[in-house]
Coordinates of C-alpha atoms and ligand atoms in Angstrom, one line a residue:
M10 CA 0.0 0.0 0.0
T11 CA 1.2 3.5 -0.7
S12 CA 1.3 6.1 2.1
E13 CA -1.7 7.8 0.5
D14 CA -3.7 4.6 0.6
I15 CA -2.9 4.1 4.3
L16 CA -3.8 7.8 5.1
K17 CA -7.2 7.3 3.6
R18 CA -7.9 3.7 4.6
Y19 CA -6.8 3.8 8.2
F20 CA -6.9 7.4 9.2
G21 CA -9.7 8.7 7.0
Y22 CA -7.8 11.8 5.7
E23 CA -7.7 12.8 2.1
T24 CA -4.4 14.7 1.9
F25 CA -1.2 15.0 3.9
R26 CA -0.5 18.1 5.9
G27 CA 2.7 20.2 5.7
F28 CA 5.6 17.9 5.0
Q29 CA 4.2 14.7 6.4
K30 CA 4.6 13.0 3.1
E31 CA 8.2 14.0 2.7
V32 CA 9.0 12.7 6.1
I33 CA 7.4 9.4 5.5
D34 CA 9.2 9.0 2.1
T35 CA 12.5 9.8 3.9
I36 CA 12.0 7.3 6.6
V37 CA 10.8 4.6 4.3
S38 CA 13.9 5.1 2.1
G39 CA 16.0 4.3 5.2
T40 CA 17.2 7.9 6.0
D41 CA 17.1 9.4 9.4
A42 CA 15.0 12.5 10.0
L43 CA 14.5 15.3 12.5
V44 CA 11.0 16.8 12.5
L45 CA 10.1 20.1 14.2
M46 CA 6.4 20.8 14.0
P47 CA 4.3 22.8 16.4
T48 CA 1.9 20.8 18.7
G49 CA -1.1 19.7 16.7
G50 CA 0.8 19.7 13.5
G51 CA 0.4 16.0 12.9
K52 CA 3.7 14.4 14.0
S53 CA 2.3 11.0 14.9
L54 CA 1.4 10.1 11.3
C55 CA 5.1 10.6 10.4
Y56 CA 5.9 7.3 12.1
Q57 CA 2.6 5.5 12.2
I58 CA 2.4 5.3 8.5
P59 CA 6.0 4.1 7.9
A60 CA 5.3 1.5 10.7
L61 CA 2.6 0.0 8.4
M62 CA 4.7 0.3 5.3
L63 CA 7.9 -1.3 6.7
D64 CA 8.6 -4.8 7.6
G65 CA 9.1 -5.3 11.3
L66 CA 8.3 -3.5 14.6
T67 CA 8.3 0.3 14.9
V68 CA 9.4 1.3 18.4
V69 CA 8.1 4.7 19.6
V70 CA 9.8 6.3 22.6
S71 CA 7.4 8.5 24.5
P72 CA 7.7 10.0 28.0
L73 CA 4.1 10.0 29.1
I74 CA 2.2 6.8 29.9
A75 CA -1.2 8.5 29.6
L76 CA -0.3 9.6 26.1
M77 CA 0.9 6.2 25.1
K78 CA -2.4 4.7 26.2
D79 CA -4.4 7.2 24.1
Q80 CA -2.4 6.5 21.1
V81 CA -2.6 2.7 21.4
D82 CA -6.4 2.9 21.9
M83 CA -6.8 5.2 18.9
L84 CA -4.7 2.9 16.7
A85 CA -6.7 -0.1 17.9
D86 CA -9.8 1.8 16.9
V87 CA -8.7 2.1 13.3
G88 CA -7.5 -1.5 13.2
I89 CA -3.7 -1.1 13.7
E90 CA -1.9 -3.5 16.1
A91 CA -0.2 -1.3 18.6
R92 CA 0.9 -2.0 22.2
S93 CA 2.7 -0.3 25.0
L94 CA 5.0 -1.5 27.7
N95 CA 5.0 0.6 30.9
S96 CA 5.3 0.4 34.6
T97 CA 1.6 0.4 35.3
Q98 CA 1.1 -3.0 33.7
T99 CA 1.0 -6.3 35.6
F100 CA 3.7 -8.8 35.0
E101 CA 1.3 -11.1 33.1
D102 CA 0.1 -8.2 30.8
A103 CA 3.7 -7.4 30.0
C104 CA 4.4 -11.0 29.2
D105 CA 1.4 -11.1 26.9
V106 CA 2.7 -8.1 25.0
I107 CA 6.1 -9.6 24.7
R108 CA 4.7 -12.8 23.3
E109 CA 2.6 -10.8 20.7
I110 CA 5.7 -8.9 19.7
R111 CA 7.7 -12.1 19.2
S112 CA 4.9 -13.6 17.1
G113 CA 5.2 -10.6 14.7
E114 CA 1.6 -9.4 14.9
V115 CA 2.4 -6.0 16.5
K116 CA 3.4 -3.1 14.2
L117 CA 3.9 -0.4 16.8
L118 CA 5.3 -0.5 20.3
Y119 CA 5.2 2.5 22.7
V120 CA 7.8 2.5 25.4
A121 CA 9.2 4.9 28.0
P122 CA 12.9 5.6 27.4
E123 CA 14.1 3.9 30.6
R124 CA 12.2 0.8 29.7
L125 CA 13.7 0.7 26.2
V126 CA 17.3 0.6 27.4
S127 CA 16.7 -2.1 30.0
P128 CA 18.7 -5.2 29.3
R129 CA 15.6 -7.4 28.8
M130 CA 14.1 -5.0 26.3
L131 CA 17.3 -4.7 24.3
A132 CA 17.6 -8.5 24.3
L133 CA 14.1 -8.7 22.9
L134 CA 14.9 -6.2 20.2
D135 CA 18.0 -8.1 19.2
E136 CA 15.8 -11.1 18.6
I137 CA 13.2 -9.5 16.3
K138 CA 13.3 -7.2 13.3
V139 CA 13.0 -3.5 14.2
S140 CA 11.9 -1.3 11.3
L141 CA 12.1 2.1 12.9
F142 CA 12.9 4.0 16.2
A143 CA 10.7 7.1 16.6
V144 CA 11.7 9.3 19.5
D145 CA 8.9 11.6 20.4
E146 CA 9.5 14.8 22.5
A147 CA 13.1 14.4 21.4
H148 CA 14.1 17.8 23.0
C149 CA 14.0 15.9 26.4
I150 CA 17.4 14.5 25.4
S151 CA 19.1 17.8 25.5
V152 CA 20.4 19.7 28.5
W153 CA 19.7 22.8 26.5
G154 CA 16.0 21.8 26.1
H155 CA 13.5 23.2 28.5
D156 CA 12.4 19.7 29.6
F157 CA 15.6 17.7 30.1
R158 CA 15.0 14.1 31.2
P159 CA 18.1 12.2 32.2
E160 CA 16.5 8.9 31.1
Y161 CA 16.5 10.2 27.5
Q162 CA 20.2 10.5 27.5
Q163 CA 20.6 6.7 27.6
L164 CA 19.0 6.6 24.2
D165 CA 22.5 7.3 22.9
I166 CA 22.8 3.6 22.8
L167 CA 20.5 3.2 19.8
K168 CA 23.0 4.8 17.4
N169 CA 25.7 2.2 18.0
R170 CA 23.6 -0.9 18.7
Y171 CA 21.2 -0.6 15.8
P172 CA 23.1 1.4 13.2
N173 CA 21.0 0.1 10.3
V174 CA 17.6 0.9 11.7
P175 CA 16.3 4.3 10.6
R176 CA 15.7 6.8 13.4
L177 CA 13.2 9.6 13.5
A178 CA 13.3 12.3 16.2
L179 CA 10.2 14.5 16.7
T180 CA 9.6 17.6 18.8
A181 CA 7.4 20.7 19.0
T182 CA 10.0 23.0 20.5
A183 CA 13.7 23.1 20.1
D184 CA 16.0 26.1 19.6
E185 CA 19.1 25.7 17.5
Q186 CA 21.4 24.4 20.3
T187 CA 18.8 21.7 21.3
R188 CA 18.4 20.7 17.6
N189 CA 22.1 20.2 17.3
E190 CA 22.2 18.1 20.4
I191 CA 19.3 15.9 19.2
V192 CA 21.1 15.3 15.9
S193 CA 24.4 14.5 17.4
R194 CA 23.1 12.1 20.0
L195 CA 20.4 10.3 18.1
L196 CA 20.7 10.6 14.4
N197 CA 23.0 9.9 11.5
N198 CA 23.0 12.4 8.6
P199 CA 19.4 13.2 9.1
K200 CA 17.1 15.2 6.8
V201 CA 15.8 18.1 8.8
F202 CA 12.2 19.2 8.5
L203 CA 11.4 22.6 10.1
D204 CA 7.8 23.7 10.1
S205 CA 7.0 27.4 10.7
F206 CA 6.2 28.1 14.3
D207 CA 4.2 31.2 13.4
R208 CA 0.6 31.1 14.7
P209 CA -0.7 34.3 13.1
N210 CA -4.2 34.0 14.5
I211 CA -2.9 34.3 18.1
R212 CA -2.6 37.8 19.5
Y213 CA 0.1 38.1 22.2
R214 CA -0.2 40.5 25.1
M215 CA 2.1 40.7 28.1
Y216 CA 1.5 42.9 31.2
E217 CA 3.3 43.5 34.4
K218 CA 1.2 42.3 37.3
N219 CA -0.6 44.9 39.3
K220 CA -2.9 44.6 42.3
G221 CA -6.1 44.5 40.2
F222 CA -5.0 42.0 37.6
I223 CA -7.5 39.3 38.6
Q224 CA -10.3 41.9 38.0
E225 CA -8.7 42.6 34.6
I226 CA -9.0 38.9 33.8
I227 CA -12.6 38.9 34.8
D228 CA -13.3 41.9 32.7
F229 CA -11.5 40.4 29.8
I230 CA -13.6 37.2 30.0
T231 CA -17.0 38.7 30.8
G232 CA -16.4 41.5 28.3
E233 CA -15.1 39.8 25.3
H234 CA -15.1 36.1 25.8
M235 CA -18.1 35.0 27.9
H236 CA -19.3 31.5 27.0
E237 CA -16.1 30.7 25.2
S238 CA -13.5 28.1 25.9
G239 CA -10.3 29.2 27.6
I240 CA -7.5 28.1 29.8
V241 CA -6.0 30.1 32.7
Y242 CA -2.6 28.8 33.8
C243 CA -1.4 29.3 37.4
A244 CA 1.9 28.3 38.9
T245 CA 0.5 26.5 41.9
R246 CA -2.5 24.3 42.9
N247 CA -3.6 26.7 45.6
K248 CA -3.7 29.5 43.1
T249 CA -5.8 27.6 40.7
Q250 CA -8.4 27.2 43.4
A251 CA -8.3 30.9 44.4
V252 CA -8.5 32.1 40.8
A253 CA -11.3 29.7 39.9
S254 CA -13.3 30.9 42.9
A255 CA -12.9 34.6 41.9
L256 CA -14.0 33.7 38.3
K257 CA -17.0 31.8 39.6
A258 CA -18.0 34.6 41.9
A259 CA -18.1 36.8 38.8
G260 CA -20.5 34.4 37.1
I261 CA -17.9 32.6 34.9
D262 CA -18.2 28.9 34.3
A263 CA -14.8 27.9 35.6
L264 CA -13.3 24.5 36.4
V265 CA -10.1 23.4 38.2
Y266 CA -7.4 21.0 37.0
H267 CA -4.2 20.0 38.8
A268 CA -2.3 16.9 39.8
G269 CA -3.5 17.1 43.4
L270 CA -7.2 16.5 42.6
E271 CA -8.7 13.0 43.0
N272 CA -8.5 11.1 39.8
E273 CA -12.2 11.0 39.3
Q274 CA -12.7 14.7 39.8
R275 CA -9.8 15.5 37.5
E276 CA -11.1 13.3 34.7
A277 CA -14.7 14.7 35.1
N278 CA -13.4 18.3 34.8
Q279 CA -11.3 17.5 31.8
A280 CA -14.3 15.8 30.2
A281 CA -16.5 18.8 31.0
F282 CA -14.0 21.1 29.3
F283 CA -14.2 19.1 26.1
E284 CA -18.0 19.0 26.2
R285 CA -18.9 22.6 26.9
D286 CA -17.5 26.1 26.5
C287 CA -16.0 26.9 29.8
V288 CA -12.8 28.1 31.5
M289 CA -10.2 25.7 32.8
V290 CA -8.1 27.1 35.6
A291 CA -5.1 24.8 35.8
T292 CA -1.5 24.1 36.5
I293 CA 0.6 23.0 33.6
A294 CA -0.4 19.4 34.4
F295 CA -3.3 20.2 32.1
G296 CA -1.8 20.2 28.7
M297 CA -0.4 17.3 26.9
G298 CA -2.7 15.9 24.4
I299 CA -5.3 18.7 24.6
D300 CA -6.6 19.0 21.2
K301 CA -9.8 21.2 21.5
P302 CA -9.9 23.3 18.3
D303 CA -11.9 26.2 19.6
V304 CA -10.0 27.3 22.7
R305 CA -10.2 31.1 22.3
F306 CA -7.8 32.3 25.0
I307 CA -4.9 31.3 27.1
I308 CA -4.2 33.4 30.1
H309 CA -1.0 33.1 32.2
V310 CA -1.5 34.3 35.7
D311 CA 2.2 33.5 36.4
M312 CA 5.2 33.6 34.1
P313 CA 6.1 30.3 32.4
K314 CA 9.5 28.9 33.1
S315 CA 10.7 29.3 29.5
I316 CA 9.8 30.6 26.1
E317 CA 9.4 27.0 25.0
S318 CA 6.8 26.4 27.7
F319 CA 5.1 29.7 26.9
F320 CA 4.9 28.8 23.2
Q321 CA 3.6 25.3 23.9
E322 CA 1.0 26.4 26.3
T323 CA -0.3 29.3 24.2
G324 CA -0.3 26.9 21.2
R325 CA -3.4 25.3 22.6
A326 CA -5.4 28.3 21.6
G327 CA -7.0 28.8 18.2
R328 CA -6.2 25.4 16.6
D329 CA -9.2 26.1 14.3
G330 CA -7.3 29.1 12.8
K331 CA -9.8 31.7 14.1
P332 CA -8.6 34.7 16.1
A333 CA -7.4 33.7 19.6
E334 CA -5.7 35.5 22.5
S335 CA -2.7 35.0 24.6
V336 CA -2.5 37.2 27.7
L337 CA 0.5 36.9 30.1
Y338 CA 0.9 38.5 33.4
Y339 CA 4.4 38.6 34.8
G340 CA 6.1 39.9 37.9
L341 CA 9.4 39.9 39.6
E342 CA 8.1 37.7 42.4
D343 CA 7.5 35.0 39.7
L344 CA 11.1 35.2 38.8
M345 CA 12.1 34.8 42.5
T346 CA 9.9 31.8 43.1
Q347 CA 11.0 30.1 39.9
R348 CA 14.7 30.9 40.5
A349 CA 14.5 29.4 44.0
F350 CA 12.7 26.4 42.6
I351 CA 15.5 25.8 40.1
E352 CA 18.3 26.4 42.6
Q353 CA 16.8 24.0 45.1
S354 CA 16.1 21.3 42.6
D355 CA 18.5 18.3 42.5
A356 CA 19.5 18.9 38.9
D357 CA 23.2 19.3 38.2
D358 CA 24.9 22.7 37.9
L359 CA 24.9 22.9 34.1
H360 CA 21.2 22.1 33.9
K361 CA 20.5 24.7 36.6
Q362 CA 22.3 27.3 34.6
V363 CA 20.4 26.5 31.5
S364 CA 17.1 26.6 33.3
L365 CA 18.0 30.0 34.8
H366 CA 18.9 31.3 31.4
K367 CA 15.6 30.1 29.9
L368 CA 13.8 31.8 32.7
E369 CA 15.7 35.1 32.0
S370 CA 14.9 34.8 28.3
M371 CA 11.2 34.5 29.1
L372 CA 11.4 37.6 31.3
A373 CA 13.3 39.5 28.6
L374 CA 10.6 38.7 26.1
A375 CA 8.0 40.0 28.6
E376 CA 9.9 43.2 29.2
S377 CA 10.8 43.9 25.6
V378 CA 9.5 46.8 23.5
T379 CA 9.6 45.2 20.1
C380 CA 7.2 42.8 18.3
R381 CA 6.5 39.7 20.4
R382 CA 6.0 37.4 17.5
A383 CA 9.2 38.5 15.8
Q384 CA 11.1 37.7 19.0
L385 CA 9.3 34.3 19.4
L386 CA 10.2 33.3 15.9
T387 CA 13.7 34.5 16.2
Y388 CA 14.1 32.5 19.4
F389 CA 13.1 29.4 17.5
G390 CA 15.6 30.2 14.8
E391 CA 13.1 31.4 12.2
E392 CA 13.3 34.6 10.1
A393 CA 10.5 37.0 11.0
A394 CA 9.1 40.3 9.8
E395 CA 10.0 43.2 12.0
S396 CA 6.5 43.7 13.2
C397 CA 3.3 41.6 13.0
G398 CA 0.6 44.1 13.8
N399 CA -1.1 41.4 16.0
C400 CA 0.6 41.8 19.4
D401 CA 0.5 44.5 22.1
N402 CA 3.9 46.0 21.2
C403 CA 2.9 46.4 17.6
Q404 CA -0.6 47.6 18.2
N405 CA 0.2 49.9 21.1
P406 CA 3.9 50.7 21.3
P407 CA 4.9 50.7 24.9
V408 CA 6.6 53.6 26.7
A409 CA 10.2 53.0 26.1
R410 CA 13.4 54.6 27.1
D411 CA 16.3 55.1 24.8
A412 CA 19.1 53.1 26.5
Q413 CA 21.6 53.0 23.7
V414 CA 24.3 54.8 25.7
D415 CA 23.6 52.6 28.7
A416 CA 23.9 49.5 26.6
Q417 CA 27.2 50.8 25.2
K418 CA 28.5 51.4 28.7
L419 CA 27.6 47.9 29.9
L420 CA 29.0 46.3 26.7
S421 CA 32.3 48.1 27.1
C422 CA 32.5 47.2 30.7
I423 CA 31.9 43.5 29.9
Y424 CA 34.6 43.8 27.2
R425 CA 37.1 45.6 29.5
C426 CA 36.6 43.1 32.3
S427 CA 36.9 40.1 30.0
K428 CA 40.2 41.5 28.6
T429 CA 41.8 41.3 32.1
N430 CA 41.5 37.5 32.4
G431 CA 40.8 36.5 28.8
L432 CA 37.6 34.7 29.8
G433 CA 35.1 37.1 31.3
F434 CA 33.3 37.8 34.5
G435 CA 29.7 37.2 35.8
A436 CA 26.9 39.7 35.8
S437 CA 27.2 40.8 39.4
H438 CA 30.9 41.6 39.1
V439 CA 30.6 43.5 35.8
I440 CA 27.7 45.6 37.2
N441 CA 29.6 46.2 40.4
V442 CA 32.5 47.6 38.3
L443 CA 30.1 49.7 36.2
R444 CA 28.5 51.1 39.3
G445 CA 31.8 51.8 41.0
E446 CA 31.4 49.4 43.9
N447 CA 34.8 49.1 45.4
N448 CA 34.4 45.7 47.0
A449 CA 37.2 43.1 47.6
K450 CA 36.9 41.3 44.3
V451 CA 36.9 44.6 42.3
F452 CA 39.9 45.8 44.3
E453 CA 41.8 42.5 44.0
R454 CA 41.4 42.4 40.3
R455 CA 42.3 46.1 40.1
H456 CA 39.1 46.6 38.1
D457 CA 38.7 50.0 39.8
E458 CA 41.4 51.1 37.4
L459 CA 39.4 50.2 34.3
P460 CA 38.1 53.2 32.4
T461 CA 34.5 51.9 32.7
F462 CA 34.7 51.8 36.6
G463 CA 31.9 53.8 38.0
I464 CA 30.4 55.1 34.7
G465 CA 27.1 53.5 35.5
R466 CA 26.6 55.0 39.0
D467 CA 23.5 56.8 38.0
H468 CA 21.4 53.6 37.8
T469 CA 20.5 50.7 40.2
M470 CA 21.7 47.1 40.0
K471 CA 18.1 46.2 39.1
Y472 CA 18.1 48.6 36.1
W473 CA 21.5 47.3 34.8
R474 CA 20.2 43.7 35.1
R475 CA 17.2 44.7 33.0
V476 CA 19.5 46.1 30.3
L477 CA 21.7 43.0 30.5
R478 CA 18.7 40.7 30.0
Q479 CA 17.8 42.5 26.8
L480 CA 21.4 42.4 25.6
I481 CA 21.6 38.7 26.2
T482 CA 18.3 37.8 24.5
K483 CA 19.2 40.0 21.5
H484 CA 22.5 38.1 21.3
Y485 CA 24.7 41.1 22.0
V486 CA 26.2 39.4 25.0
N487 CA 27.1 35.7 25.2
V488 CA 26.9 33.8 28.5
N489 CA 29.3 30.9 29.0
Y490 CA 27.2 28.5 31.1
Q491 CA 30.0 26.0 31.3
V492 CA 32.3 28.4 33.0
A493 CA 30.6 30.2 35.9
N494 CA 28.2 32.2 33.6
V495 CA 30.9 34.6 32.5
L496 CA 29.8 37.3 30.0
T497 CA 31.5 38.2 26.7
V498 CA 30.6 40.7 24.0
S499 CA 29.4 39.1 20.8
E500 CA 30.4 39.9 17.2
K501 CA 26.9 41.4 16.7
A502 CA 27.5 44.0 19.4
K503 CA 29.9 46.0 17.3
T504 CA 27.1 47.8 15.4
L505 CA 25.5 48.7 18.7
L506 CA 28.8 49.9 20.2
R507 CA 29.3 52.1 17.1
G508 CA 25.9 53.6 17.6
Q509 CA 24.5 52.2 14.4
E510 CA 21.6 50.4 16.1
P511 CA 18.9 51.7 18.4
F512 CA 18.4 50.1 21.8
F513 CA 15.3 50.7 23.8
I514 CA 14.1 49.3 27.1
R515 CA 10.6 49.2 28.6
V516 CA 9.7 51.8 31.2
E517 CA 8.0 50.3 34.2
G518 CA 4.3 50.8 34.5
A519 CA 4.2 51.2 30.8
K520 CA 0.7 49.8 30.4
K521 CA -1.0 52.7 32.2
L522 CA 0.9 55.3 30.3
A523 CA 0.5 53.6 27.0
S524 CA -3.2 54.2 26.9
Q525 CA -2.8 57.9 26.6
K526 CA -5.8 60.2 26.0
V527 CA -6.5 60.4 22.3
L528 CA -5.7 64.0 21.3
N529 CA -7.4 65.7 18.4
H530 CA -6.9 68.8 16.4
E531 CA -8.8 71.0 18.8
D532 CA -6.4 70.2 21.6
L533 CA -3.7 72.2 19.9
D534 CA -3.2 75.9 20.6
D535 CA -2.3 78.4 17.8
A536 CA 1.4 77.9 17.9
E537 CA 1.0 74.1 18.0
Q538 CA -1.4 74.4 15.1
R539 CA 1.4 76.0 13.1
L540 CA 3.8 73.2 14.0
F541 CA 1.2 70.7 13.0
S542 CA 0.9 72.3 9.6
L543 CA 4.7 72.3 9.2
L544 CA 4.8 68.6 10.1
R545 CA 2.1 67.8 7.6
Q546 CA 3.9 69.7 4.9
W547 CA 7.1 67.8 5.7
R548 CA 5.1 64.5 5.6
R549 CA 3.7 65.4 2.2
E550 CA 7.2 66.0 0.8
C551 CA 8.7 63.0 2.4
A552 CA 5.9 60.8 1.0
M553 CA 6.4 62.1 -2.5
E554 CA 10.1 61.7 -2.3
N555 CA 9.9 58.1 -1.2
A556 CA 6.8 57.3 -3.2
I557 CA 4.8 56.0 -0.2
A558 CA 1.5 57.0 1.2
A559 CA 1.6 59.8 3.7
Y560 CA -0.3 57.7 6.2
N561 CA 2.5 55.2 6.2
I562 CA 4.9 57.8 7.5
F563 CA 2.7 59.0 10.4
P564 CA -1.0 59.3 10.7
D565 CA -2.5 62.6 11.7
A566 CA -3.1 61.4 15.2
T567 CA 0.6 60.9 15.7
L568 CA 1.5 64.3 14.2
I569 CA -0.9 65.9 16.7
Q570 CA 0.9 64.2 19.5
I571 CA 4.3 65.3 18.2
A572 CA 3.0 68.9 18.0
K573 CA 1.9 68.6 21.6
R574 CA 5.2 67.2 22.8
K575 CA 7.6 69.3 20.7
P576 CA 10.5 66.9 20.8
E577 CA 14.0 68.4 20.7
Q578 CA 15.8 65.2 20.0
P579 CA 14.7 61.8 18.6
S580 CA 14.7 60.1 22.0
D581 CA 11.9 62.5 23.0
L582 CA 9.6 60.7 20.6
V583 CA 9.7 57.5 22.5
G584 CA 6.4 56.5 23.8
I585 CA 4.2 58.4 21.3
S586 CA 1.7 55.8 20.0
G587 CA 2.4 54.9 16.4
I588 CA 6.1 55.5 16.7
G589 CA 8.4 52.5 17.1
E590 CA 12.1 52.1 17.1
K591 CA 12.4 51.9 13.4
R592 CA 10.3 55.1 12.8
I593 CA 12.4 57.0 15.3
E594 CA 15.5 55.9 13.5
R595 CA 14.1 56.7 10.1
Y596 CA 12.2 60.0 10.7
G597 CA 13.4 61.1 14.2
D598 CA 16.0 63.6 13.0
A599 CA 13.8 65.1 10.3
V600 CA 10.9 65.6 12.7
C601 CA 13.1 67.2 15.3
R602 CA 14.6 69.6 12.7
I603 CA 11.1 70.7 11.8
V604 CA 10.2 71.2 15.5
N605 CA 13.5 73.1 16.3
R606 CA 13.0 75.4 13.2
W607 CA 9.5 76.0 14.3
R608 CA 10.7 76.9 17.8
E609 CA 13.1 79.5 16.5
N610 CA 10.4 81.0 14.3
E611 CA 8.0 81.2 17.2
Q612 CA 10.7 82.9 19.3
T613 CA 11.2 85.4 16.5
L614 CA 7.5 86.0 16.3
A615 CA 7.2 86.5 20.0
F616 CA 10.2 88.9 20.0
S617 CA 8.7 91.0 17.2
A618 CA 5.4 91.0 19.0
M619 CA 7.0 92.8 21.9
F620 CA 7.6 95.9 19.9
Ligands
ADP12 P1 1.2 16.4 17.2 O1 1.8 15.1 17.7 O2 2.1 17.1 16.2 O3 0.9 17.4 18.3 P2 -0.9 14.8 16.2 O4 -0.1 13.8 15.5 O5 -1.5 14.4 17.5 O6 -0.1 16.2 16.4 O7 -2.0 15.3 15.2 C1 -2.9 16.4 15.7 C2 -4.3 16.2 15.0 O8 -4.2 16.4 13.6 C3 -4.8 14.8 15.2 O9 -6.2 14.9 15.5 C4 -4.6 14.2 13.9 O10 -5.6 13.2 13.6 C5 -4.8 15.4 12.9 N1 -4.1 15.1 11.6 C6 -2.8 14.7 11.5 N2 -2.5 14.6 10.1 C7 -3.6 15.0 9.5 C8 -3.9 15.2 8.1 N3 -3.0 14.9 7.1 N4 -5.2 15.6 7.7 C9 -6.1 15.9 8.7 N5 -5.8 15.8 10.0 C10 -4.6 15.4 10.4
ZN13 ZN1 3.9 42.1 16.7

């Protein structure tokens, strides 16, 4: 049977999605493959169909027993012989499965990684013909992944023990480093299939937590999304209960889901969520395998531990392609709790460092002033347009502060420090030098003699850490996690150091300020009216010169705000709605020239009026 026949006959679908067919062809021809597809993209068919086409047993490595069971049941439903071996089975059941495998009737076997590498399992596999190893959630093998599982590392063994059996690694989230590690540990010259991670129908919004944010969530649901399906993620079980009570008190149909509930209750709530349009208030225990197409919103009451987790959790919204919302609330206390959690965990040091870095990257995304989508895609190694028009930073540019000079100060301090030992120093030390803290370590290293010593006194440690986070996520600064987290300046930083690139950081409390009163023409006094006319005249000329629509330079509403603010220098334009970094870069100088000329004129006018 061809792959198309199998798709129709067993699964009832007419056509392949994305590159499913190419993956299947690759595997069937005996070549290894790495598949990156967002959750819900259809990864399972990429190994289920080859399993039926190839002679022998396809072994699927999967970390979650519940998910294995779902898959086996589903396959049984369509008439495919699949089994699983896991720790919840009785000895007799496991023996039955092994007998069936030996007899050759089973096409797919789902196993947990630790089970696969057990001596008995390997002995069994040596005895029979294995057609394919499919490793699901393959990012778990990587210490760079957000979900490292030590038992996955033992899968290294497959490469040497079964060099002639094709291997397929699948994952929904993996940055470049993780990808490389999956390939080097599991695969041999694989074909790599990267699906786009863009989910254009999801609008992203991120807010700093304030006291009334639960009320904001209630208003959001009752105002725009009443009687729709949504998920509210909380960090702890207690919080899910508290938030659900608040929602219920406001008349919202809310349910709770977390690992601490009685099985029966948990399953009932999950079933209810699939049956009716309601809000699930849950910990991340609610997630894997949720495939409800019309989830309209995902709200994060607490910040996720990584961008990967954020992406995976928000990816459960809008599977049907219709508009959906992601709203995230973040706060510094989240950072503290999560950091403590990581530090107290029993993971090794390297893994702790990576987790901390992932957490910081998530915070940097939340605090950033540029397009959220562009940053998400860049994070996953994809090219992205500068702005998407469907996130808060695009639709309502936040109040930002020109921090180019500060970024340069910090970069050169990192550079100077690293020159002294050829390796680099950690964040605290570099910032201490920058702030002119003459502590023992600074003194001992004679870093008080560096030209950058004390040039950052005017800002707090907290501020400098904020700048540093942005520098790190934007790849201006590299962190060496293998060596005490020391910082070095990247190649990319050169343009920023030369002042050829803008650098902005978010001003705290941006949200309130961002929704400024909408000004109109009547709000301008006579002098401002004259400035407004001059600006419009400039805009007309500029539009003609560049053959673009005037509106694309600045809409009237923006010119009115400029006339009100009367900027002297480009950085004064920051925070006016409709003006982002790029526009300031492109038009900032010209606009300020108009304003300054107008100011001189007005002074002359005023002067002549005195006589
Ligand atoms: P993933 O593992 O990537 O999260 P799944 O393999 O579970 O995704 O597939 C997600 C959903 O898409 C399932 O309901 C599956 O039946 C469906 N699906 C997969 N491939 C196709 C296809 N070619 N046509 C239609 N539906 C498909
Ligand atoms: Zn955007």
